[in-house]
Each structure stands twice: as C-alpha cells, then as structure tokens.
mmCIF file with all atom_site columns, C-alpha atoms in Angstrom:
data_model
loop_
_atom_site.group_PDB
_atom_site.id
_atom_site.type_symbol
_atom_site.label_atom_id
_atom_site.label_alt_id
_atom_site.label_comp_id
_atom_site.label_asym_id
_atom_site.label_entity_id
_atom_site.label_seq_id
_atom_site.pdbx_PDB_ins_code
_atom_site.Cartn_x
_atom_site.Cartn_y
_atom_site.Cartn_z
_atom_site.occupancy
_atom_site.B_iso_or_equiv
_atom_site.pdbx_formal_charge
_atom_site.auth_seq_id
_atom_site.auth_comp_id
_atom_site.auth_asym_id
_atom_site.auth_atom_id
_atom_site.pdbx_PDB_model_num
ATOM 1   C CA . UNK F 1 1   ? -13.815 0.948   -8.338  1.00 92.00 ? 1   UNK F CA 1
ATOM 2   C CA . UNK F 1 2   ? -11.894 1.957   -5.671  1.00 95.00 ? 2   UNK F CA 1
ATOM 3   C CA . UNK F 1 3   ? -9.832  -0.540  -3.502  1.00 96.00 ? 3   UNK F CA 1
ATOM 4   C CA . UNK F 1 4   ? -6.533  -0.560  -1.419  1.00 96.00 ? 4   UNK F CA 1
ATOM 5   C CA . UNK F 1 5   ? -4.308  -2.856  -1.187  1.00 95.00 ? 5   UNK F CA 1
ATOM 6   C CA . UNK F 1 6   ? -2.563  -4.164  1.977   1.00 91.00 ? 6   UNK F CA 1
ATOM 7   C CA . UNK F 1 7   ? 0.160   -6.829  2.678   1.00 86.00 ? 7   UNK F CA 1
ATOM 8   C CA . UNK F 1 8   ? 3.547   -7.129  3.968   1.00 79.00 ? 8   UNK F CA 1
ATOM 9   C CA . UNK F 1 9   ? 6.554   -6.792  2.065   1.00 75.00 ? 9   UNK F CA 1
ATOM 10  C CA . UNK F 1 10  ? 6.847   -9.108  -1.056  1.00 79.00 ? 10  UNK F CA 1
ATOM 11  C CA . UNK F 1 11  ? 3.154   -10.328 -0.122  1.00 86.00 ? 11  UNK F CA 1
ATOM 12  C CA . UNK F 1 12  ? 2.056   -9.565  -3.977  1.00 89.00 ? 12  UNK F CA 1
ATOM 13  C CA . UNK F 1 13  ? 0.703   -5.932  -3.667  1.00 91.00 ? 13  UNK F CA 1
ATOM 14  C CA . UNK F 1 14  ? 2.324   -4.853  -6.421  1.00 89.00 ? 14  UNK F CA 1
ATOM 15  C CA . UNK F 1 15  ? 1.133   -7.159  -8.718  1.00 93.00 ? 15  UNK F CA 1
ATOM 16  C CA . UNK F 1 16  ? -2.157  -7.464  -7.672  1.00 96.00 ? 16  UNK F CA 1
ATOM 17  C CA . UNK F 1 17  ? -2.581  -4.218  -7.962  1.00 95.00 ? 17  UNK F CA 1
ATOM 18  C CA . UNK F 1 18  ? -1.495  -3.550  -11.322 1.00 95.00 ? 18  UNK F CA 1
ATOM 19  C CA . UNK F 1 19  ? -4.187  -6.529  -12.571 1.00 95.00 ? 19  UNK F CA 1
ATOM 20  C CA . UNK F 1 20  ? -6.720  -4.889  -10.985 1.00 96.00 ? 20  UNK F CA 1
ATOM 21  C CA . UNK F 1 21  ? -5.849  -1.506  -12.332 1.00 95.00 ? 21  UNK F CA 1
ATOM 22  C CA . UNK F 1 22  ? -5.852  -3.516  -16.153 1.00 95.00 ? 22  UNK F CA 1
ATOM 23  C CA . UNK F 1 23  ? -9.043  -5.480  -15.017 1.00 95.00 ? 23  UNK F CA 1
ATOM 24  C CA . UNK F 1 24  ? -11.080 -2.281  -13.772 1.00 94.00 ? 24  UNK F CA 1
ATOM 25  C CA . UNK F 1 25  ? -9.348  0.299   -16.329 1.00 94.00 ? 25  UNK F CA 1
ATOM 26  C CA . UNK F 1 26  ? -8.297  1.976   -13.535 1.00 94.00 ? 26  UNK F CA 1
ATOM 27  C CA . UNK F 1 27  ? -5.125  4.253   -12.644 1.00 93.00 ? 27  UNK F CA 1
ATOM 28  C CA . UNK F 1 28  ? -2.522  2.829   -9.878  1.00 92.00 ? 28  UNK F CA 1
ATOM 29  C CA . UNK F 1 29  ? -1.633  4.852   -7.151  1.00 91.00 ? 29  UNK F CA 1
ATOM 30  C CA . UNK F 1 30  ? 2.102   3.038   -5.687  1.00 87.00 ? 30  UNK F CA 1
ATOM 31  C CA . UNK F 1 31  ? 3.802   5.066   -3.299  1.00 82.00 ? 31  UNK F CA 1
ATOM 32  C CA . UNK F 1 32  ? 6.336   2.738   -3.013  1.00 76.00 ? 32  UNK F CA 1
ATOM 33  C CA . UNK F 1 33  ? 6.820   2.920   -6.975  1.00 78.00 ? 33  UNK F CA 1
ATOM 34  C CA . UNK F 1 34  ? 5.857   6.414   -7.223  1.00 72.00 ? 34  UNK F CA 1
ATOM 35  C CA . UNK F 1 35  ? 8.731   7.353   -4.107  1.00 74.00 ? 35  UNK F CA 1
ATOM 36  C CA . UNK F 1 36  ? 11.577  4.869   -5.756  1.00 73.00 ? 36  UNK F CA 1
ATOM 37  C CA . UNK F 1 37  ? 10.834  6.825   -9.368  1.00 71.00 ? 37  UNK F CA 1
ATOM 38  C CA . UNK F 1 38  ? 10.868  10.139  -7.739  1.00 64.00 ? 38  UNK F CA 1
ATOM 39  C CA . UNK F 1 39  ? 14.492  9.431   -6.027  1.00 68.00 ? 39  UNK F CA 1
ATOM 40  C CA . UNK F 1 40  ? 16.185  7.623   -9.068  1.00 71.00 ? 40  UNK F CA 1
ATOM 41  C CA . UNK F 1 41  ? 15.064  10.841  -10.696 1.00 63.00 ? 41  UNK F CA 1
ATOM 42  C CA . UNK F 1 42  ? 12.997  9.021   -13.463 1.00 58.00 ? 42  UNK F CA 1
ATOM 43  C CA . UNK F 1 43  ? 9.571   11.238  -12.703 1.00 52.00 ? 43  UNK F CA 1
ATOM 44  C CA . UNK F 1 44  ? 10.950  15.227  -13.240 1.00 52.00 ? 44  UNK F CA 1
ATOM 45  C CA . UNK F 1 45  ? 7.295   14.931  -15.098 1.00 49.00 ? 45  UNK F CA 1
ATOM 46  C CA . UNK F 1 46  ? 4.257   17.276  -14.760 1.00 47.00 ? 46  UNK F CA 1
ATOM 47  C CA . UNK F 1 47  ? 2.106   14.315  -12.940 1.00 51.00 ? 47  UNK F CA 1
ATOM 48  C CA . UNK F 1 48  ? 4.566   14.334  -10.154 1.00 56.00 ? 48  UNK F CA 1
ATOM 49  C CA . UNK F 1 49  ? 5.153   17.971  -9.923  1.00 63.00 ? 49  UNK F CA 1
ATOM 50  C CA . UNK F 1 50  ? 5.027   18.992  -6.216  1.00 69.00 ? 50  UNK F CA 1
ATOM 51  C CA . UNK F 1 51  ? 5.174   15.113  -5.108  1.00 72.00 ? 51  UNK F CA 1
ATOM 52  C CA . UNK F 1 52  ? 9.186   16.144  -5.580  1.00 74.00 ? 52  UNK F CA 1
ATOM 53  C CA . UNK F 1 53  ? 9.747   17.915  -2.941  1.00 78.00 ? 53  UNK F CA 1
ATOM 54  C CA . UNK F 1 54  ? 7.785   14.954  -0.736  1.00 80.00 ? 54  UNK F CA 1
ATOM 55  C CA . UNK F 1 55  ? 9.866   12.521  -2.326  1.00 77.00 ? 55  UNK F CA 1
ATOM 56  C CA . UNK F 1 56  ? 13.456  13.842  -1.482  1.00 79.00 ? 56  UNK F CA 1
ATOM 57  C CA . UNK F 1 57  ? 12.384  14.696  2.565   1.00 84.00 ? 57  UNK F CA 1
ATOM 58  C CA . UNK F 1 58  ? 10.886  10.690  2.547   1.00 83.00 ? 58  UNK F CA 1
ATOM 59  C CA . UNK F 1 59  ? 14.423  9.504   0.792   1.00 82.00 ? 59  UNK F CA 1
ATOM 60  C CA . UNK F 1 60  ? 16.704  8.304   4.104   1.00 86.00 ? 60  UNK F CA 1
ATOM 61  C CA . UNK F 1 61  ? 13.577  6.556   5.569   1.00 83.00 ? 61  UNK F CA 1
ATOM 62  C CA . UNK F 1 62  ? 13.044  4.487   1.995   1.00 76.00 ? 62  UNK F CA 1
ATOM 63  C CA . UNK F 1 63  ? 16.761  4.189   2.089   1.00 77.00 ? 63  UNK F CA 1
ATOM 64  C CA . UNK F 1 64  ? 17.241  2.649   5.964   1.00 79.00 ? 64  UNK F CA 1
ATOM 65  C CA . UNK F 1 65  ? 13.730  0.249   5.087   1.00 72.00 ? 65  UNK F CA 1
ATOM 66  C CA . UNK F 1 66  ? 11.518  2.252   7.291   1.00 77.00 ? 66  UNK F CA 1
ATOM 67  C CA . UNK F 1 67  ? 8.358   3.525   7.069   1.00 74.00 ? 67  UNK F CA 1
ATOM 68  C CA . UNK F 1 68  ? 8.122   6.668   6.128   1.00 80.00 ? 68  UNK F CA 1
ATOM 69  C CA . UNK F 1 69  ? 6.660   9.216   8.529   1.00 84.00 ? 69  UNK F CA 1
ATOM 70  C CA . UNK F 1 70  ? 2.323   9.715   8.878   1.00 83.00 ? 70  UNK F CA 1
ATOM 71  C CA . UNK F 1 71  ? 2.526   13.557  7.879   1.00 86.00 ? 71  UNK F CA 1
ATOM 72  C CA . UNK F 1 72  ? 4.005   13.137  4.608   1.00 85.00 ? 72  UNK F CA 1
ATOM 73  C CA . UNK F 1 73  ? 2.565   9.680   3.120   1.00 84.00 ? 73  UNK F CA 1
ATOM 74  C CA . UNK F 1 74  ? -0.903  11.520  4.233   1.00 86.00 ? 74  UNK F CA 1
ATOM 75  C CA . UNK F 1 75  ? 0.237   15.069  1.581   1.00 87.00 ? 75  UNK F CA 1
ATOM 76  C CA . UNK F 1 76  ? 1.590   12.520  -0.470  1.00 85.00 ? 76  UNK F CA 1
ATOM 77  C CA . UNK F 1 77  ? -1.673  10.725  -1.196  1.00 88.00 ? 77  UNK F CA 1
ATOM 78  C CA . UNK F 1 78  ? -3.822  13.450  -0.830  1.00 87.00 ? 78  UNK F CA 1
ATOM 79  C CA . UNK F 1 79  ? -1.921  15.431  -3.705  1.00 85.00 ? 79  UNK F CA 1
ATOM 80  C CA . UNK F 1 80  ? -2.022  12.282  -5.784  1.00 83.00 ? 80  UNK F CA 1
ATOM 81  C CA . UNK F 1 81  ? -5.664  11.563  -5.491  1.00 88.00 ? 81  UNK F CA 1
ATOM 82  C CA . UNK F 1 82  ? -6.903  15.190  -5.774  1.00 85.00 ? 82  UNK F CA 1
ATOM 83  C CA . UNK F 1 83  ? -4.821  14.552  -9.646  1.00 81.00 ? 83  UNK F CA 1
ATOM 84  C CA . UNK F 1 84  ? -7.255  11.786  -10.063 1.00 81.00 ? 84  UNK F CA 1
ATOM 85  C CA . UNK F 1 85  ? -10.642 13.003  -8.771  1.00 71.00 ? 85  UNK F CA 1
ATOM 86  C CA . UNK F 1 86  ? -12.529 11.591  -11.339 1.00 71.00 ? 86  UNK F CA 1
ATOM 87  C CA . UNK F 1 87  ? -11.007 8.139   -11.742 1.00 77.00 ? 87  UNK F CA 1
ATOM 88  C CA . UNK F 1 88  ? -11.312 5.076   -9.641  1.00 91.00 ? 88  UNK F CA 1
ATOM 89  C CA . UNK F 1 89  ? -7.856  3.392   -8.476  1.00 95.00 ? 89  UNK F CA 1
ATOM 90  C CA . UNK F 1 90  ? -6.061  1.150   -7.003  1.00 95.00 ? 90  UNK F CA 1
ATOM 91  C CA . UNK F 1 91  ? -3.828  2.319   -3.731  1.00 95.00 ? 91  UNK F CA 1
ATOM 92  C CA . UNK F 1 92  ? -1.163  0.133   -2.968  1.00 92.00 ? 92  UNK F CA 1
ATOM 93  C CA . UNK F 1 93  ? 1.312   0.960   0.106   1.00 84.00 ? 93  UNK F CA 1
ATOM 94  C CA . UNK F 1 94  ? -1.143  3.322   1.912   1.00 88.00 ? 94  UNK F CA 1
ATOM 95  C CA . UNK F 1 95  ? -2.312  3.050   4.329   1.00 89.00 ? 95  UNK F CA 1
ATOM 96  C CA . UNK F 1 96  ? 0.205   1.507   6.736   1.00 80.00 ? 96  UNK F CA 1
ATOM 97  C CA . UNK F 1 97  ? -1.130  3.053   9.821   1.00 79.00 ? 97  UNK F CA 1
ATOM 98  C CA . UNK F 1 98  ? -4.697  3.313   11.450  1.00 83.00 ? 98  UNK F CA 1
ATOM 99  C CA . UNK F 1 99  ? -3.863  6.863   11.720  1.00 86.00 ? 99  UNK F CA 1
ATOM 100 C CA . UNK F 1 100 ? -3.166  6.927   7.615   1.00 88.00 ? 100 UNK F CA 1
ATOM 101 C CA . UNK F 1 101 ? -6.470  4.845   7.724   1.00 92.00 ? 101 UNK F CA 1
ATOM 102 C CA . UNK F 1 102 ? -8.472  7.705   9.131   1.00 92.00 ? 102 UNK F CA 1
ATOM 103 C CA . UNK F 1 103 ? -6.817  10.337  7.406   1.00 92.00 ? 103 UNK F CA 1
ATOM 104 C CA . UNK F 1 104 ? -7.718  8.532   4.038   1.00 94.00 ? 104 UNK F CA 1
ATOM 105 C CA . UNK F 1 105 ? -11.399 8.221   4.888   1.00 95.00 ? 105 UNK F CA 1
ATOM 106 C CA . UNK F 1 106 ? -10.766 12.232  5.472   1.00 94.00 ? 106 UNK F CA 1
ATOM 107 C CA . UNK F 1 107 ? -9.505  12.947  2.504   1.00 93.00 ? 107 UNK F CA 1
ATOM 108 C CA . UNK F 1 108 ? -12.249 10.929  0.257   1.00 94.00 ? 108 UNK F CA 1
ATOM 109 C CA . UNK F 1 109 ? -15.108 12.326  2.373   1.00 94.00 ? 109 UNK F CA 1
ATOM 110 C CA . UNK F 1 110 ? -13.518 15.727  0.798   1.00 92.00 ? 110 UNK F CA 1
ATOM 111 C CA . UNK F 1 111 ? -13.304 14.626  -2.284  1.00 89.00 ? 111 UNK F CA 1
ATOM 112 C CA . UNK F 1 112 ? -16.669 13.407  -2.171  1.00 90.00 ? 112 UNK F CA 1
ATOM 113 C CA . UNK F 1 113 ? -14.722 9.661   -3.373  1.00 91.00 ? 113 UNK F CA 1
ATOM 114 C CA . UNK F 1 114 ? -15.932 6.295   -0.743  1.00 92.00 ? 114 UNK F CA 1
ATOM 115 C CA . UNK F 1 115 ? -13.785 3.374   -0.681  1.00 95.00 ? 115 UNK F CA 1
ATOM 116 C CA . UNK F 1 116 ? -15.304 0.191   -1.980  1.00 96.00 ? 116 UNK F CA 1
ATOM 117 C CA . UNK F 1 117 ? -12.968 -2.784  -0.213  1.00 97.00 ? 117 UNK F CA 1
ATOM 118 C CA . UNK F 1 118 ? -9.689  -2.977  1.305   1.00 96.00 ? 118 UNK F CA 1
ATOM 119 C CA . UNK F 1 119 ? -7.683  -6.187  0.227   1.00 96.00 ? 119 UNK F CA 1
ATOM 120 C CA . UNK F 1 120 ? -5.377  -7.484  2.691   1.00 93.00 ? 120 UNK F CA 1
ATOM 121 C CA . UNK F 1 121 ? -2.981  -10.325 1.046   1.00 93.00 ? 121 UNK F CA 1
ATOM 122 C CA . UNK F 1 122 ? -2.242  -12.748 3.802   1.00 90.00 ? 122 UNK F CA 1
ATOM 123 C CA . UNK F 1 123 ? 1.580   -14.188 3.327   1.00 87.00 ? 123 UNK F CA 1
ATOM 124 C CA . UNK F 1 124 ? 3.661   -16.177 5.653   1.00 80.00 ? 124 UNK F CA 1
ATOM 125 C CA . UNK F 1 125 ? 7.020   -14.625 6.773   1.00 74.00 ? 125 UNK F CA 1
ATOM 126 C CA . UNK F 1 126 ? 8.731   -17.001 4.816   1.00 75.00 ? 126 UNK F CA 1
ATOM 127 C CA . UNK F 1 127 ? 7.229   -16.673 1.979   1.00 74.00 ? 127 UNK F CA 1
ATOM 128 C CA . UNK F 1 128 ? 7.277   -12.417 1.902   1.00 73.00 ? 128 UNK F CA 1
ATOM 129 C CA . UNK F 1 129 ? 11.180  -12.786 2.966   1.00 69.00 ? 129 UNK F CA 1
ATOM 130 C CA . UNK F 1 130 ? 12.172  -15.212 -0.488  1.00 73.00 ? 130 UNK F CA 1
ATOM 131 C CA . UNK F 1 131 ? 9.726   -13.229 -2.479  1.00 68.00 ? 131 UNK F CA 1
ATOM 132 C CA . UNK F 1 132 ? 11.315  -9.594  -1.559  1.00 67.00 ? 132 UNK F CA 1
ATOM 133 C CA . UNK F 1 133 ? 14.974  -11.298 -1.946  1.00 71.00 ? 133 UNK F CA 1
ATOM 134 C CA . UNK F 1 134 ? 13.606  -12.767 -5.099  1.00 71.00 ? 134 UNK F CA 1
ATOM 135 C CA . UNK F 1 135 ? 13.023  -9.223  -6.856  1.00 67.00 ? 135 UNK F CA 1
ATOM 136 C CA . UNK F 1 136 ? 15.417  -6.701  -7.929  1.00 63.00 ? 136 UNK F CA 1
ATOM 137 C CA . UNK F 1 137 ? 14.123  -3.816  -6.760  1.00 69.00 ? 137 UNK F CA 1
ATOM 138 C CA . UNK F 1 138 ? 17.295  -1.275  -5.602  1.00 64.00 ? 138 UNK F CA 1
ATOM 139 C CA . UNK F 1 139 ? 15.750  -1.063  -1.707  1.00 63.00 ? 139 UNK F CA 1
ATOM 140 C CA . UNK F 1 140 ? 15.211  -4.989  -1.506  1.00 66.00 ? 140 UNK F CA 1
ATOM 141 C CA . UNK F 1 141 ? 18.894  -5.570  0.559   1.00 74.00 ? 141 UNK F CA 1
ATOM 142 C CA . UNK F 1 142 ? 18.676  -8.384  2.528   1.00 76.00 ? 142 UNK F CA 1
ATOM 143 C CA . UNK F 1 143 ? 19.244  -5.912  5.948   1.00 77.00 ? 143 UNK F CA 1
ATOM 144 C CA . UNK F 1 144 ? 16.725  -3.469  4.344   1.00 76.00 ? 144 UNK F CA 1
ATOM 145 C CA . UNK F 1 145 ? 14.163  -6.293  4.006   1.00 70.00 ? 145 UNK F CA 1
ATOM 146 C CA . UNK F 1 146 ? 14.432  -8.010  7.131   1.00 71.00 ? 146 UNK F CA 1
ATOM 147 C CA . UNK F 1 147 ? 13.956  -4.615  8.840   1.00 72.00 ? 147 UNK F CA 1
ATOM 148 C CA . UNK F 1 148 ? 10.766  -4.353  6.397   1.00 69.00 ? 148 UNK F CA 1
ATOM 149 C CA . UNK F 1 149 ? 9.736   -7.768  7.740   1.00 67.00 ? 149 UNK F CA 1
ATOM 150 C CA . UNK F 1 150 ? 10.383  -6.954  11.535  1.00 68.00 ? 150 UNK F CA 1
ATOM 151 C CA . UNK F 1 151 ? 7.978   -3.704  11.418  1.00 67.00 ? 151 UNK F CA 1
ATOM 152 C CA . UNK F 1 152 ? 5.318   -6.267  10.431  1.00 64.00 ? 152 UNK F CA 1
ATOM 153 C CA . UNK F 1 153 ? 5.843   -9.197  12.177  1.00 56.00 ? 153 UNK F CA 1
ATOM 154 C CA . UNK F 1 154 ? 7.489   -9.165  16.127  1.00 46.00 ? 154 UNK F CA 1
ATOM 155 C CA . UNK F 1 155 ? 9.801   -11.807 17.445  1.00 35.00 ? 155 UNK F CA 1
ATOM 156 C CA . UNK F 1 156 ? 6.652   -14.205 18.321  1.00 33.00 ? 156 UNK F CA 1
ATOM 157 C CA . UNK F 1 157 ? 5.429   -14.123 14.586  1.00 39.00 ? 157 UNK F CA 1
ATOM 158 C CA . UNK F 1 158 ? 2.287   -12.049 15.791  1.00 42.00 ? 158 UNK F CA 1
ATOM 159 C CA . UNK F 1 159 ? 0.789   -9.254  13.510  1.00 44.00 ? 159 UNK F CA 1
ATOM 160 C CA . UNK F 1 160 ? 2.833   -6.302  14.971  1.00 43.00 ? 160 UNK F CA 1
ATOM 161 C CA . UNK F 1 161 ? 0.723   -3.092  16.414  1.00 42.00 ? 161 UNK F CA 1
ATOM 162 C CA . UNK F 1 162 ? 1.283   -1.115  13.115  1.00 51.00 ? 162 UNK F CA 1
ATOM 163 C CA . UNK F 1 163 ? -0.797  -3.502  10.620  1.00 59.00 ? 163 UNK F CA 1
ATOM 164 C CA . UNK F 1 164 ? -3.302  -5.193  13.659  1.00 67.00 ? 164 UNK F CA 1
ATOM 165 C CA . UNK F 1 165 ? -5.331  -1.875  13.903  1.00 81.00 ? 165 UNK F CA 1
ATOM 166 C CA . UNK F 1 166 ? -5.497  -1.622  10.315  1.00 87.00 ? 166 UNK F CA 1
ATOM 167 C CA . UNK F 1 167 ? -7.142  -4.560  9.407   1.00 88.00 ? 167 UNK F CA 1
ATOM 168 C CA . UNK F 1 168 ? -9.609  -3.816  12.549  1.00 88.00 ? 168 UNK F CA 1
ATOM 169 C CA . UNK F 1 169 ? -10.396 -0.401  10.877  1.00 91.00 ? 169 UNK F CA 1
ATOM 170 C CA . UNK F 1 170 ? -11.596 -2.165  8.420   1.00 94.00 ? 170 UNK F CA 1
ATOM 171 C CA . UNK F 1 171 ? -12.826 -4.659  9.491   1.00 93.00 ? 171 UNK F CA 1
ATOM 172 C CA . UNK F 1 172 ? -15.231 -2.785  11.748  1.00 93.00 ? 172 UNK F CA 1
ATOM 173 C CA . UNK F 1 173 ? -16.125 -0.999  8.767   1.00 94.00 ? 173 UNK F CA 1
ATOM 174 C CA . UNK F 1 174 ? -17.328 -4.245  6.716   1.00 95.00 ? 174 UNK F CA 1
ATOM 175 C CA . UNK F 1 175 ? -14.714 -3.634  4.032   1.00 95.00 ? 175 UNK F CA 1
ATOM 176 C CA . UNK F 1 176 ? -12.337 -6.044  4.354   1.00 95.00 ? 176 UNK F CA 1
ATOM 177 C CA . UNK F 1 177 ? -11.913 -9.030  2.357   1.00 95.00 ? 177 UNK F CA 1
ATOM 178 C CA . UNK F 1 178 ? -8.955  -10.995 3.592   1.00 94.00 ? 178 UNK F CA 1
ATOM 179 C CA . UNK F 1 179 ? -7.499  -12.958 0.719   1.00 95.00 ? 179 UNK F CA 1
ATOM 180 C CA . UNK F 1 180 ? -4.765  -16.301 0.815   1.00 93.00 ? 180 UNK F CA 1
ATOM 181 C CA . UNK F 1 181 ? -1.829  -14.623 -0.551  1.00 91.00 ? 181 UNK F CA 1
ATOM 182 C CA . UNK F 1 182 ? 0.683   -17.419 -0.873  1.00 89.00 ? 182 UNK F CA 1
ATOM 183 C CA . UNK F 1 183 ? -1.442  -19.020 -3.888  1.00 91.00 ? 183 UNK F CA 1
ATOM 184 C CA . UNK F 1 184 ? 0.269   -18.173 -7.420  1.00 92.00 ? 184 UNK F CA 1
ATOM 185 C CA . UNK F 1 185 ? -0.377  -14.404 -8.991  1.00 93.00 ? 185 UNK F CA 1
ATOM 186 C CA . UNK F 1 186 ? -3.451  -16.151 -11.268 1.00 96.00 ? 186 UNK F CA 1
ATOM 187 C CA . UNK F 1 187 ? -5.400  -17.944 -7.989  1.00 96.00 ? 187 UNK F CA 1
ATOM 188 C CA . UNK F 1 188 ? -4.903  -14.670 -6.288  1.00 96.00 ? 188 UNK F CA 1
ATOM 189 C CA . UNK F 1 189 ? -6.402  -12.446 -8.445  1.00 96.00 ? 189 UNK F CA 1
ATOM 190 C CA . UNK F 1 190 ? -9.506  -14.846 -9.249  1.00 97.00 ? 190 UNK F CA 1
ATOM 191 C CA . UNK F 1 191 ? -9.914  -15.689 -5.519  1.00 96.00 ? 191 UNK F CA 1
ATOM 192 C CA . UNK F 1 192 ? -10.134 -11.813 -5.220  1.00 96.00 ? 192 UNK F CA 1
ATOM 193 C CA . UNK F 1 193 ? -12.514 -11.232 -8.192  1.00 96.00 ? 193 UNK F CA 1
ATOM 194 C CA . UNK F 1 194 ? -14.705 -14.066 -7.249  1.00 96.00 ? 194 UNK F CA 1
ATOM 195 C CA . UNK F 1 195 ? -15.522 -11.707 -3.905  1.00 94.00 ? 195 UNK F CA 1
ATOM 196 C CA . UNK F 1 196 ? -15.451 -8.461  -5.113  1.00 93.00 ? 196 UNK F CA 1
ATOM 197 C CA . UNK F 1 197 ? -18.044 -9.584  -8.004  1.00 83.00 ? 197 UNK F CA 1
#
C-alpha cells in the first residue's frame, strides 16, 4: 500500500498516518517529523545519513512556518524513498505543491513504485488552528501557525492556489478520496478504511 496524506496544519495527518502505517505494516515517511528530528539533532543515524545536509539548508524556512522550497522537499523524498524501495508507505507532508505532485509521480515511475490513493483530510480553519495550538510540537507558535494557516487558506476562507491544484492533480487522476477530517481520530480512520477496502 502506498498512500499520501494531505491536510492543512493540525488537520490529523500525523496521526492518520501513523494508523495506517500500524494497519498496513507499513514504514512512515514524515518530512515534517523527519526535518524537526534532523534539526533537534536526534537523527545523527545511518537511515538519515545524507538527509543531514537537506535538513540544516531547510532549517530557517521550518523555523519562520514556511514551506520549505520545491528543490529540496523533491531530494528529500526521493533519497528517502529510494531507502525504502521495497516497502509500501505512508507519505505525510509531501506533496504540498502540484509541482512536488509531478515530481513524485517522476520519481515512482523510476522506481518502478505507483501510488494507490491520495487522502486529503478536510478540516475547518478553526478546527486546524485549536488543534496545532493544542500540540506541543517546538514549531507550533501561535505566529508560526497562523502563518501555516494563511499559506492554506486566503483572507476569503478559499482553498489558497498552493493546495487547489493539488487536490485537482489528483483528482483528475481518480485517486483521491476526500475524507471529513473534523470527526474524532477513530471515525477518521474507519471512514478512510471503509473506502480504501
């Protein structure tokens, strides 16, 4: 099984993702966890090896609550992936761009790897903004979170340009499922089990 995960800040990717990843035995790619290790300096491990050097250029973008930039989430993932070739997973932060969603369907035609569904977690504003001030992550500042929330929703509480395209992408490509995210964790994942099954 291979599946992404999509959402806005404090929509439930994360914890989604990691059922899934228990539910399908299958490893979880984060790049939001895998980038906030790195820079706490918690993963000076073999797995992350060359992801280091990533890590430390994407620092002051994770650090203002910006996205970090196409060219180095697209070597980010494409190291990470080619260190699971074998596996299914579960990819949750990436992609945030229709550009990242192209270069992803790149990068598994490659591999020789097709993705099975995109999962896009549908939250209110409100509800991402409490959840995200509700964790205790180190980047989850109030200021750092609202920007978060601004690069996915504008001023008229429209889907902004950056997430719009990407649920088209996949859309065209009959591999979305669109799921109600502001259920509890449990309702979530069965909702999304019932339609992957």
């Amino acid at each position: 099984m291979r599946l992404v995960i999509l959402g806005g800040s404090g929509a439930g990717k994360s914890t989604q993702a990691q059922k899934l990843g228990k539910f399908f035995d299958v490893p979880l790619v984060s790049t939001g966890e895998t980038l906030r290790e790195a820079i706490s300096g918690n993963s000076q491990n073999s797995a992350y090896g060359e992801l280091n050097d990533l890590v430390m250029e994407a620092k002051p973008y994770l650090e203002d609550g910006e996205l970090v930039p196409d060219e180095m989430m697209i070597e980010f993932i494409k190291v990470r992936l080619k260190q699971l070739l074998n596996n299914g997973w579960i990819l949750e932060g990436y992609p945030r761009t229709a550009f990242q969603c192209e270069e992803l369907d790149f990068l598994l035609e490659d591999l020789g790897q097709n993705l099975d569904w995109a999962i896009y977690l549908q939250v209110s504003a409100v509800v991402m903004v409490n959840r995200s001030l509700g964790r205790s992550l180190p980047d989850d500042q109030p200021e750092i979170v609202q920007r978060r929330i601004e690069l996915f929703y504008d001023s008229y509480g429209a889907l902004r340009y950056r997430t719009i395209p990407i649920l088209e992408y996949y859309d065209r490509r009959r591999r979305l499922l669109t799921i109600n995210g502001d259920q509890s964790p449990e309702q979530v994942q069965q909702n999304i089990l019932t339609l992957l099954g």
